[in-house]
Short mmCIF file of C-alpha atoms in Angstrom, two decimals:
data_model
loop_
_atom_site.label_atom_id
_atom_site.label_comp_id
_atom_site.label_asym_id
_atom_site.label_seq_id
_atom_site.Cartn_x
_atom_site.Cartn_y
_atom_site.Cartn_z
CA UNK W 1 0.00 0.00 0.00
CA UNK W 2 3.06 2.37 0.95
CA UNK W 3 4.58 1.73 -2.29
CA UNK W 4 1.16 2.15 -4.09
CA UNK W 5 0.89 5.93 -2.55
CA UNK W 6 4.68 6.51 -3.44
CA UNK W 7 4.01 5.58 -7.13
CA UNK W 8 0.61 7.95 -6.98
CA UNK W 9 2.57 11.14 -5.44
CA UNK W 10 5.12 10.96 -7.89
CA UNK W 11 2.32 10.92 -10.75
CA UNK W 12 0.74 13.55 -9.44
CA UNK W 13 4.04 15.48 -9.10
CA UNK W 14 4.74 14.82 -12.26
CA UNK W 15 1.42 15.54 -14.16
CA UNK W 16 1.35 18.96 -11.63
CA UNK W 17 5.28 19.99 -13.76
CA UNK W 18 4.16 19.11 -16.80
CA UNK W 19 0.89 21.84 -16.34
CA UNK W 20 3.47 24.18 -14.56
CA UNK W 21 6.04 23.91 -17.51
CA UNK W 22 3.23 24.38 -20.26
CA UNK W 23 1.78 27.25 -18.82
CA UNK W 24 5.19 28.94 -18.33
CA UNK W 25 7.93 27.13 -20.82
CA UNK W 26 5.34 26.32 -23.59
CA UNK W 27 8.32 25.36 -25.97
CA UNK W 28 9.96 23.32 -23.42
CA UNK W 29 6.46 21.28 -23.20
CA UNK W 30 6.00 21.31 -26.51
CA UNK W 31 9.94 19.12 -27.48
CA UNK W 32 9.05 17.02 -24.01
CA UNK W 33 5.60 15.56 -25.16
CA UNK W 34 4.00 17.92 -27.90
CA UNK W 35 5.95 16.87 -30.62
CA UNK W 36 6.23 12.94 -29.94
CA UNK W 37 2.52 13.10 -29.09
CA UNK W 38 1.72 14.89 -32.42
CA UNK W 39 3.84 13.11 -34.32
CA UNK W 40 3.36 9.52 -33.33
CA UNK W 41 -0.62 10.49 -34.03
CA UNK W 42 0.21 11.89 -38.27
CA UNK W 43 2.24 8.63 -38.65
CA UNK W 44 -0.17 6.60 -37.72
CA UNK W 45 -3.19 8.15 -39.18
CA UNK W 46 -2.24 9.69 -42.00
CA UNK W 47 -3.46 7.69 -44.49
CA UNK W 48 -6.88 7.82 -42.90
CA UNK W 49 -7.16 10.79 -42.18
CA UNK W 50 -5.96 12.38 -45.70
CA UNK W 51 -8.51 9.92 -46.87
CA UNK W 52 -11.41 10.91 -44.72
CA UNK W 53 -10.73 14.78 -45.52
CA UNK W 54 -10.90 13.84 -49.25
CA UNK W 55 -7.01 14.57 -49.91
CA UNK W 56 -6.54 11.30 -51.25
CA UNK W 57 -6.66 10.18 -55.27
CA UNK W 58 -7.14 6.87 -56.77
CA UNK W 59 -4.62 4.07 -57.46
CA UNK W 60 -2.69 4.26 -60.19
CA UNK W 61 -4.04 1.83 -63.21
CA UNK W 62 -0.57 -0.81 -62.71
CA UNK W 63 -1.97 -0.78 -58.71
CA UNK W 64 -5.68 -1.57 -59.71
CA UNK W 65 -4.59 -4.58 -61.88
CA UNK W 66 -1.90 -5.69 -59.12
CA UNK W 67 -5.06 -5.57 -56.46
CA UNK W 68 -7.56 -7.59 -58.70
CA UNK W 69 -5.09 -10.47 -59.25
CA UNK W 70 -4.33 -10.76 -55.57
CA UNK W 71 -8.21 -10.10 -55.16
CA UNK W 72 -8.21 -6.94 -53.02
CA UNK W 73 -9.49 -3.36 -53.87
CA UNK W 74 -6.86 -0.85 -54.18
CA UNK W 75 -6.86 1.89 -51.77
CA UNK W 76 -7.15 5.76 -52.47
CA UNK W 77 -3.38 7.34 -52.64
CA UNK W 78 -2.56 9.88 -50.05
CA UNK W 79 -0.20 12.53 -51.35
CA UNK W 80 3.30 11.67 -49.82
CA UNK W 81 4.92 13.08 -47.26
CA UNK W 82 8.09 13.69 -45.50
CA UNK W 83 9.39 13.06 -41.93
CA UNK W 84 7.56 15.26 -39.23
CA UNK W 85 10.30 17.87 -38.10
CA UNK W 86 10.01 19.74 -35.51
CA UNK W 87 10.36 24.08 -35.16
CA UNK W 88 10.43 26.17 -32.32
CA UNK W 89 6.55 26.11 -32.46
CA UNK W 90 5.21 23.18 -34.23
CA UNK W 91 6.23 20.67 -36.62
CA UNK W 92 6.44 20.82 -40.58
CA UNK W 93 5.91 18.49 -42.91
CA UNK W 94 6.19 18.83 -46.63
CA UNK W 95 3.65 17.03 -49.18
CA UNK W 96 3.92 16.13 -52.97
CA UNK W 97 0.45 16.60 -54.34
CA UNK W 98 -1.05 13.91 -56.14
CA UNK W 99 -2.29 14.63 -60.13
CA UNK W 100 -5.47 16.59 -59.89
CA UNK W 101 -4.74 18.13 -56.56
CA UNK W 102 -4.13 21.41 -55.85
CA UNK W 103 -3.29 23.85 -52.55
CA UNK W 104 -7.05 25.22 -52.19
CA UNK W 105 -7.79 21.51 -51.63
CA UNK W 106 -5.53 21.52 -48.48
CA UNK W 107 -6.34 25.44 -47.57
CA UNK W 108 -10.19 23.77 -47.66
CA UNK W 109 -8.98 21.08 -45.31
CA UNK W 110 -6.91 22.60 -42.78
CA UNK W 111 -9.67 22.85 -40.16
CA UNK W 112 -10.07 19.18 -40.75
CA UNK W 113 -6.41 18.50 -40.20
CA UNK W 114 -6.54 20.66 -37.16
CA UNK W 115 -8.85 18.61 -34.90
CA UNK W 116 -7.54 15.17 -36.40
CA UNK W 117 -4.22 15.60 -35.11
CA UNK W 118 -4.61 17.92 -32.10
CA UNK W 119 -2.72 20.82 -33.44
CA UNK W 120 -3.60 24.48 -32.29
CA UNK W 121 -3.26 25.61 -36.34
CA UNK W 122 -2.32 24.00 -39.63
CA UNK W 123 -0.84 26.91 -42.10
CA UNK W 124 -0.48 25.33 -45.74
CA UNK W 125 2.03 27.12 -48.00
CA UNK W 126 3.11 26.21 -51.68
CA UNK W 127 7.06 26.26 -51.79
CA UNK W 128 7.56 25.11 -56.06
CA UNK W 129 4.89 23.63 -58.25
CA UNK W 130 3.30 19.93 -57.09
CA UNK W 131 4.52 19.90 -53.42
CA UNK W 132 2.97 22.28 -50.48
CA UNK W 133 3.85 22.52 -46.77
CA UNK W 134 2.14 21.90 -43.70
CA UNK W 135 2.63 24.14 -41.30
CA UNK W 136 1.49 22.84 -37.51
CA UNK W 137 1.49 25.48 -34.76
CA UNK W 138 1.27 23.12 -31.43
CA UNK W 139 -0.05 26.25 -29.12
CA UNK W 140 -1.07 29.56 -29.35
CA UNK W 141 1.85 31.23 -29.72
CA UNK W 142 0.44 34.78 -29.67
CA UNK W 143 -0.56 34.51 -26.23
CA UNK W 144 3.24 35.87 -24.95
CA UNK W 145 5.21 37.19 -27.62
CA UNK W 146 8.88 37.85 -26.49
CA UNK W 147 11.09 40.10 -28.60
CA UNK W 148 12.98 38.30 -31.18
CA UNK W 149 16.33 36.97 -30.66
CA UNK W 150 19.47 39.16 -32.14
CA UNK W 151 20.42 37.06 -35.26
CA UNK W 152 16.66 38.02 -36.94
CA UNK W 153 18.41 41.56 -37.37
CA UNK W 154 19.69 41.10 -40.77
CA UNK W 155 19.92 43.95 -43.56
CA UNK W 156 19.08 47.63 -42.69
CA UNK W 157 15.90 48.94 -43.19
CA UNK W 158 14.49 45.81 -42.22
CA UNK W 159 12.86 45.00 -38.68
CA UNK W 160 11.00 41.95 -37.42
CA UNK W 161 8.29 44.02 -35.65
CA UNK W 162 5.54 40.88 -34.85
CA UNK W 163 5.49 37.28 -33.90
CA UNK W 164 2.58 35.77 -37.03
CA UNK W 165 0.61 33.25 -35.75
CA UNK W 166 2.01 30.52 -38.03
CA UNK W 167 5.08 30.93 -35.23
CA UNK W 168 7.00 32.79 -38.17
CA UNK W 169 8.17 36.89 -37.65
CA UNK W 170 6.63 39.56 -39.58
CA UNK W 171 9.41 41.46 -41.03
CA UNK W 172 9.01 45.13 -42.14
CA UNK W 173 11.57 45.59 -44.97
CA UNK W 174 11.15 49.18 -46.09
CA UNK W 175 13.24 48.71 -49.21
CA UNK W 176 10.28 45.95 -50.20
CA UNK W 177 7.02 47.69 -48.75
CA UNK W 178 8.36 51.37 -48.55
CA UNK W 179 5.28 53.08 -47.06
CA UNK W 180 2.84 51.00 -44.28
CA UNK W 181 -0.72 52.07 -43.00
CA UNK W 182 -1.08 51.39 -39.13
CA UNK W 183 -5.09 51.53 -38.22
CA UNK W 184 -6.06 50.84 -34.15
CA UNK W 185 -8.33 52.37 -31.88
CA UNK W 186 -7.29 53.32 -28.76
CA UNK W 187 -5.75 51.00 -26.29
CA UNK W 188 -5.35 48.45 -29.61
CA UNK W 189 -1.66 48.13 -29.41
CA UNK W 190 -1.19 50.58 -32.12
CA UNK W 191 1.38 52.60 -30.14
CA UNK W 192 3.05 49.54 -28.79
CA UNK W 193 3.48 48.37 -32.72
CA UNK W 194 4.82 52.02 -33.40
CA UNK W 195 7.19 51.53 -30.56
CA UNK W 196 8.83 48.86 -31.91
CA UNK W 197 8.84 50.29 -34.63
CA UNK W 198 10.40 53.52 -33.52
CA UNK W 199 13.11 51.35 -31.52
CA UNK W 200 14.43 49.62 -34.46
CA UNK W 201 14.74 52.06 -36.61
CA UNK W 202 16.58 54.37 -34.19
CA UNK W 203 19.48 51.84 -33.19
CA UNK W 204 19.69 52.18 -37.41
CA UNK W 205 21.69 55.21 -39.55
CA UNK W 206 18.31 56.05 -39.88
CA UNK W 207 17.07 59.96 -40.20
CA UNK W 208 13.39 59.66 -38.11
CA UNK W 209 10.82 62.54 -38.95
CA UNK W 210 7.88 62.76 -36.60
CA UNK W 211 4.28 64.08 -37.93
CA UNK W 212 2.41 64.68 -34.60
CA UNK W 213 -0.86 67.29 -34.37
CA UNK W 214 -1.59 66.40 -30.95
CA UNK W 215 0.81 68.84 -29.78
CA UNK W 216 3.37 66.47 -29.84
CA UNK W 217 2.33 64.40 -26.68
CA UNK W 218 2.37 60.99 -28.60
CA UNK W 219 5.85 61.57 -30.16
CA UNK W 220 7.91 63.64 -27.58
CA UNK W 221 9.24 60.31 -25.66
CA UNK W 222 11.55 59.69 -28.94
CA UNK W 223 12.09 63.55 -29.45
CA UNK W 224 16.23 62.85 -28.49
CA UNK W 225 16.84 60.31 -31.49
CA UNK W 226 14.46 62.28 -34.20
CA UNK W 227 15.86 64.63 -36.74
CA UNK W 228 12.72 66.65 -37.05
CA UNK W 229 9.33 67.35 -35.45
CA UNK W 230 5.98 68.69 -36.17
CA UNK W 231 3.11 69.23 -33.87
CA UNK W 232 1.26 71.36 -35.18
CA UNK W 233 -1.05 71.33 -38.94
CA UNK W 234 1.33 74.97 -39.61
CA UNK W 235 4.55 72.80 -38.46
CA UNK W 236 3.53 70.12 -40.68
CA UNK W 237 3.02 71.88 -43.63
CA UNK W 238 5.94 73.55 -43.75
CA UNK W 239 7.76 70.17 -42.73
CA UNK W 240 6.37 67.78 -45.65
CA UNK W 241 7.42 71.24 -48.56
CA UNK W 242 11.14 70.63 -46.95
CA UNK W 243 10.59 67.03 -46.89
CA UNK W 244 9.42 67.49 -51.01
CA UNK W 245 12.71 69.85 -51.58
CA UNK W 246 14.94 66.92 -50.09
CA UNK W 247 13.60 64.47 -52.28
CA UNK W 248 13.61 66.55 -55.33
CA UNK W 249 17.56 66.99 -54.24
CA UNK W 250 18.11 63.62 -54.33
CA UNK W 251 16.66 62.73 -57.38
CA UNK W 252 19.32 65.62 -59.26
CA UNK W 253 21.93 63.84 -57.28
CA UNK W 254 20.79 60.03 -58.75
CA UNK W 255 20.59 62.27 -62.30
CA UNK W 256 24.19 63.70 -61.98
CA UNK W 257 25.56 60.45 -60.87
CA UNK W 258 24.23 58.62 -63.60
CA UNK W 259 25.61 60.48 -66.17
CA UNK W 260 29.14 60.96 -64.01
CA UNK W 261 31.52 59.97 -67.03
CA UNK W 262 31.56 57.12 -69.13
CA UNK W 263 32.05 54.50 -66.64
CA UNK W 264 29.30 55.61 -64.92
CA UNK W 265 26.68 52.91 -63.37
CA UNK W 266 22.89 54.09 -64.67
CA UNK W 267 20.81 54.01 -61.56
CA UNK W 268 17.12 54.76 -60.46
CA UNK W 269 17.21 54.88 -57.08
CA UNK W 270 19.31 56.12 -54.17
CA UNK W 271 20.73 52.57 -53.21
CA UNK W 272 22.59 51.92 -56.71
CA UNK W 273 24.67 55.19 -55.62
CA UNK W 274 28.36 54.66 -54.09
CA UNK W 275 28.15 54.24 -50.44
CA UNK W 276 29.70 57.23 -49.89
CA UNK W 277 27.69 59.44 -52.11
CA UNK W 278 24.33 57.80 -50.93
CA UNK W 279 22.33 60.04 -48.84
CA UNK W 280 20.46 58.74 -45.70
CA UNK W 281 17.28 57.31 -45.24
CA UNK W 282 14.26 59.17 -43.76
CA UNK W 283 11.28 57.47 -42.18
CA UNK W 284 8.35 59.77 -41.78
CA UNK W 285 6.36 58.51 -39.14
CA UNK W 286 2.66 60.70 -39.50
CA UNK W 287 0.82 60.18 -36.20
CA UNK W 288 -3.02 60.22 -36.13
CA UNK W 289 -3.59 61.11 -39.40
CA UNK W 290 -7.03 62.30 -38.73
CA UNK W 291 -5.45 65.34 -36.54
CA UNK W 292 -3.49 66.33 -39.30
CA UNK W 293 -6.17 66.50 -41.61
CA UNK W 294 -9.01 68.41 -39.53
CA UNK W 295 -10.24 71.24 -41.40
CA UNK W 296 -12.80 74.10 -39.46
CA UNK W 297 -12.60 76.34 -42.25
CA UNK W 298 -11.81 77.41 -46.09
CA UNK W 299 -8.26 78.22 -45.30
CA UNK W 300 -7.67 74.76 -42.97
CA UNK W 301 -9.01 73.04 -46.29
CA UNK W 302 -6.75 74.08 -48.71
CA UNK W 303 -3.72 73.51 -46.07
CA UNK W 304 -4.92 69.96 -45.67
CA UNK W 305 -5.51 69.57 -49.78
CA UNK W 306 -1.92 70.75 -50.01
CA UNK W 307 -0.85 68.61 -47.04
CA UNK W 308 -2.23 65.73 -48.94
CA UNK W 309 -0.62 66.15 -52.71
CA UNK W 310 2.77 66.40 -50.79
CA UNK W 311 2.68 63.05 -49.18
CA UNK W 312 0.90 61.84 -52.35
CA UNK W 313 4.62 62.82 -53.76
CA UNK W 314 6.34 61.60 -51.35
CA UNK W 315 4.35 58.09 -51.23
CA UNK W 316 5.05 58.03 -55.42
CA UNK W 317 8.21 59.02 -55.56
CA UNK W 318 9.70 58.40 -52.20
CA UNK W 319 10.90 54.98 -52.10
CA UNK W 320 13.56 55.90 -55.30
CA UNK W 321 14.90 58.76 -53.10
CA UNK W 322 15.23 56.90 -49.96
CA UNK W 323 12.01 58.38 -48.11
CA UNK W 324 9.74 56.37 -46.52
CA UNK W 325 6.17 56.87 -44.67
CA UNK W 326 4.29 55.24 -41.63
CA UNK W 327 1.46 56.74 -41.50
CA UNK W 328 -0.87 56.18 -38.23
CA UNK W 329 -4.50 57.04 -37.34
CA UNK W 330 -7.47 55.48 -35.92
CA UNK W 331 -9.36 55.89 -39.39
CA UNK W 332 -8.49 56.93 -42.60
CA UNK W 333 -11.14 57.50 -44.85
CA UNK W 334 -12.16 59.48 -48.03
CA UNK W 335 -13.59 62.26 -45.13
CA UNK W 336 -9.65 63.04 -44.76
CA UNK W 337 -10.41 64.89 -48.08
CA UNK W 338 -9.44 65.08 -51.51
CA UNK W 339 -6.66 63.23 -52.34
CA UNK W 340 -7.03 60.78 -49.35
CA UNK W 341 -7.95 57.54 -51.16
CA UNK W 342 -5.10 57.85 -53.67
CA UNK W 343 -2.90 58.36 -50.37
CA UNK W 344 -4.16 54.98 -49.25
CA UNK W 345 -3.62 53.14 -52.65
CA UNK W 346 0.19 54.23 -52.29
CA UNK W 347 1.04 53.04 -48.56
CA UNK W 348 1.12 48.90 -49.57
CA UNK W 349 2.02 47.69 -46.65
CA UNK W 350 -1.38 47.68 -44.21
CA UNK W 351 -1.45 46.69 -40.41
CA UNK W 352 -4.97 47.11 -38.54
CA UNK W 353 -5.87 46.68 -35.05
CA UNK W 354 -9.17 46.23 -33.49
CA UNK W 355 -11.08 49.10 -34.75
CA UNK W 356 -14.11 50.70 -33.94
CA UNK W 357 -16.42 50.16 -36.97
CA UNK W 358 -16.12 47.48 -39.70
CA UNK W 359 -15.98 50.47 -42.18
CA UNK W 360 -12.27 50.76 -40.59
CA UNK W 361 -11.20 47.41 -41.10
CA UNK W 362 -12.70 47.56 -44.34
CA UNK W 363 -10.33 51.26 -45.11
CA UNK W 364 -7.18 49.52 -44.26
CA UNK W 365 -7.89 45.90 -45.88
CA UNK W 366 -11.21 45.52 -47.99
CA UNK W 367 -9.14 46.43 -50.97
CA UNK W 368 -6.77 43.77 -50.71
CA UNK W 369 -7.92 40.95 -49.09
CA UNK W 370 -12.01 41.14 -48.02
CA UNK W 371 -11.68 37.90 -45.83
CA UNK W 372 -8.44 40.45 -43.77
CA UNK W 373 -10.76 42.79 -43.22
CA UNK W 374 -13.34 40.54 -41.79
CA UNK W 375 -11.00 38.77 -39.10
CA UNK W 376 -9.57 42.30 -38.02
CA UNK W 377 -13.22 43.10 -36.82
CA UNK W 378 -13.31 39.97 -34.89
CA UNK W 379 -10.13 40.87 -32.56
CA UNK W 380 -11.11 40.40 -28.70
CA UNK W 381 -10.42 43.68 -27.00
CA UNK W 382 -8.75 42.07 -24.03
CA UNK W 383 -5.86 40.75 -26.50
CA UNK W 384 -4.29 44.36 -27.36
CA UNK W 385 -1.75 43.78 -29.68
CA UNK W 386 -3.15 41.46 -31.84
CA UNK W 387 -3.29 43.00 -35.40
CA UNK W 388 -4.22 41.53 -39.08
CA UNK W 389 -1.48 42.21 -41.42
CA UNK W 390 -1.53 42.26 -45.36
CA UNK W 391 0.19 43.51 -48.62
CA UNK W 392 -0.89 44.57 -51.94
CA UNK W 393 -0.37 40.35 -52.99
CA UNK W 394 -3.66 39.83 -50.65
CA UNK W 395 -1.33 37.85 -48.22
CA UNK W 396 -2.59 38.25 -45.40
CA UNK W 397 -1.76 36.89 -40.86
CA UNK W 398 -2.73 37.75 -37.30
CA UNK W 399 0.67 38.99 -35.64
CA UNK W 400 0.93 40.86 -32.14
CA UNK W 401 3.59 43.00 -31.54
CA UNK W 402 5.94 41.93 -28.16
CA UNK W 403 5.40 44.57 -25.59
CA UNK W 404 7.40 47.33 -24.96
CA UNK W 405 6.73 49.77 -22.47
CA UNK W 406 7.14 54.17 -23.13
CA UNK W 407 9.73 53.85 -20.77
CA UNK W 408 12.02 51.67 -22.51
CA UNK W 409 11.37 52.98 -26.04
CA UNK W 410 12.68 56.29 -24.39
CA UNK W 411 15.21 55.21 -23.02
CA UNK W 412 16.37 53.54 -26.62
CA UNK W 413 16.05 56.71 -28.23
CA UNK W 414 17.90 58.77 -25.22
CA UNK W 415 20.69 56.16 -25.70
CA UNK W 416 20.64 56.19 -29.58
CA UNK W 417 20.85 60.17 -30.11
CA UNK W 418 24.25 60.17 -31.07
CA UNK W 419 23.06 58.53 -34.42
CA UNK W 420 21.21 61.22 -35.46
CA UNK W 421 22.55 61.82 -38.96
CA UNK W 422 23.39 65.42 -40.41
CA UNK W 423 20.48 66.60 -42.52
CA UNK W 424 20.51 70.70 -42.88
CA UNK W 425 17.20 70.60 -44.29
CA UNK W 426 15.91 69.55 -41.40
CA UNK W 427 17.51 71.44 -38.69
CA UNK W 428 14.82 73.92 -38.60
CA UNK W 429 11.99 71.17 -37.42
CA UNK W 430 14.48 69.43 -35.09
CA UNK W 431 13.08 69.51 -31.34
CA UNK W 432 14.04 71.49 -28.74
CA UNK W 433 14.94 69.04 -25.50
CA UNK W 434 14.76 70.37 -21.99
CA UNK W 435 17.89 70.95 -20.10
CA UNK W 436 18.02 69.98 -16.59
CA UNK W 437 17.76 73.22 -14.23
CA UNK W 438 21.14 74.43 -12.58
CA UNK W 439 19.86 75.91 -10.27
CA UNK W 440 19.05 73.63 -7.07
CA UNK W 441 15.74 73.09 -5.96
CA UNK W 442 14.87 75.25 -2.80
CA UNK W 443 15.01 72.35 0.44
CA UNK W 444 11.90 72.86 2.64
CA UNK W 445 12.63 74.14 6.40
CA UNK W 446 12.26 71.79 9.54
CA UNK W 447 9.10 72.93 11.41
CA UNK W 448 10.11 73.16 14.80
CA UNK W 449 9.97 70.56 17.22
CA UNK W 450 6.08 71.94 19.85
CA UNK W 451 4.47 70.20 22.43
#
């Protein structure tokens, strides 16, 4: 009996570890028994289950004749498969279709393949013609999103800003998707997203320009590592006509170079310059939008018409001269005013938050992926952070952004000033930081001692 209660404690000990290490070590949980349970289940279903979701074909005619003359039927043909392997969230396993089949047969079926095998999410991508991959996600892995290790950092320009839920990072590569739309109400995780973001960018020779009508207040935390700041729809103007001079600069400079002597390489951008003669990047980063764009009266709508054809220019033109835009808001809509929805059509890269309304959702992603646009309105608003990304292919994945507090992001950009770049065009808008007082703070007399 003593031995029988030993053997029952230690169970229980070790059932109550296993619950303690998936809650707080899911990968850990997931190489000790996720994977070997997962796997173990695919090997030995497989061909049942591929034949029960209708994934299988029919045997081959030399098959057929081999069954009849042993008097058997010939089974359906699954599509084969590789080895199970394991990732730092899942497993993947890689198919060769069968002749007929196609990836929206497996997209179709990826529910299906879900609840046979136990998986949290099955993601099926197409790598070359006639063989897919399955994707298995063993847990939610946007539950706690960590920041990602150092060795994601690759090229410049390019930032892995959210964990996807398929366990893979979103990567924002300006050189690829030049100008992004972020759309979030309030407390979405918009500004977290920006954050990151902002953090990235300013540990990069990066020149940061900050667009910010609400006085600033959203902005001035990462006033020490940008090169310029508006907060005000005056500021701004006059801002984005510099920012327009700059890039017409550039482009003379990518004209001169290119016809700089008969050896001369022809280029159309700023990054087939020399590295020496190349000229910085700039990141605008435009800050609720809708602020910027207010108009009251006659004269406030012809500012924010002109406001409008410059980023227009700058969102055409921009990514050749090195300029790039991020532009923010809570909605952006053809009520921003003329000009507004060929703004939108330029910024390719769209991230969108929970939102308010479904005609948000459908601002930043009806017109590239419908389906996007319907799963952004169905984000919980106790999972802030959570955002539906998508690009002008109609690709299209939940991410959520790892948290970073205003604290740290300042501190980043307090530690990162020095790598401010020289920009005379901008030294006009650059902000003015507060210097500590010299003079010491008056200490309050001792009340005497009564009684």
């Amino acid at each position: 009996m003593t031995d029988a209660l030993w053997v029952l404690l230690l169970a229980l000990l070790v059932a109550a570890a296993l619950v303690a290490v998936r809650r707080r070590l899911p990968v850990l949980f997931w190489w000790l028994v996720g994977y070997p349970a997962v796997t173990l289940r695919v090997l030995a279903t497989y061909r049942a289950t591929m034949d029960a979701c209708g994934l299988t074909v029919p045997a081959s005619a030399m098959r057929r004749a081999t069954a009849r003359m042993l008097g058997r039927q010939a089974a359906s043909v699954p599509p084969r498969r590789s080895l199970p392997l394991p990732t730092g969230s899942g497993l993947v396993m890689r198919l060769r279709m069968a002749v007929g089949q196609a990836p929206e047969d497996f997209n179709a079926s990826a529910d299906r393949l879900r609840h046979a095998w136990g998986a949290h999410a099955v993601h099926v991508r197409p790598t070359k013609p006639g063989r897919l991959e399955l994707r298995f996600v063993g847990w939610d892995v946007l539950t706690d999103v960590r920041s990602p290790r150092r060795w994601l950092r690759t090229e410049p320009l390019t930032l892995p800003l959210a964990l996807r839920e398929d366990g893979h990072w979103h990567v924002r590569d300006f050189r690829t998707v030049p100008h992004e739309l972020i759309l979030g109400a309030t407390q979405s995780g918009k500004s977290v997203y920006l954050r990151n973001l902002l953090c990235g960018l300013a540990r990069q020779p990066v020149a940061l320009v900050g667009i910010d009508c609400k006085w600033g207040v959203e902005l001035a935390p990462f006033a020490p590592r940008l090169s310029a700041l508006a907060d005000t729809p005056d500021c701004a103007n006059d801002l984005l006509d510099v920012l327009v001079d700059e890039m017409e600069a550039r482009f003379r400079l990518i004209g001169l170079r290119g016809g700089d002597g008969p050896d001369a390489v022809l280029t159309s951008d700023v990054w087939g310059l020399p590295e020496k003669a190349r000229p910085v990047p700039v990141v605008v980063v435009v800050d609720e939008v809708a602020e910027l764009f207010l108009a009251a009266s006659k004269d406030d709508e012809k500012r924010r018409d002109a406001m409008v054809t410059k980023l227009i220019r700058l969102a055409q033109l921009g990514r050749a001269a090195g300029i790039y835009l991020e532009v923010c808001g809570q909605r952006f809509g053809a009520e921003l005013g003329k000009g507004a929805t060929m703004l939108r059509a330029q910024l390719t890269g769209r991230v969108c938050h929970r939102v308010n309304d479904e005609t948000s959702a459908n601002m930043a992603l009806g017109d590239i992926a419908p389906e996007a646009a319907l799963a952004a309105t169905r984000i919980p608003a106790e999972r802030p952070g959570v955002a539906v990304v998508g690009d002008s292919s109609g690709g299209w994945s939940r991410v959520r952004s790892p948290h970073l507090t205003l604290e740290d992001a300042a501190a980043v950009c307090r530690d990162t000033s020095g790598l401010i770049p020289e920009l005379p065009r901008l030294e006009a808008f650059r902000p003015v930081m507060a210097q500590p007082s010299a003079v010491p703070a008056a200490q309050p007399s001792a009340r005497p001692v009564t009684g």
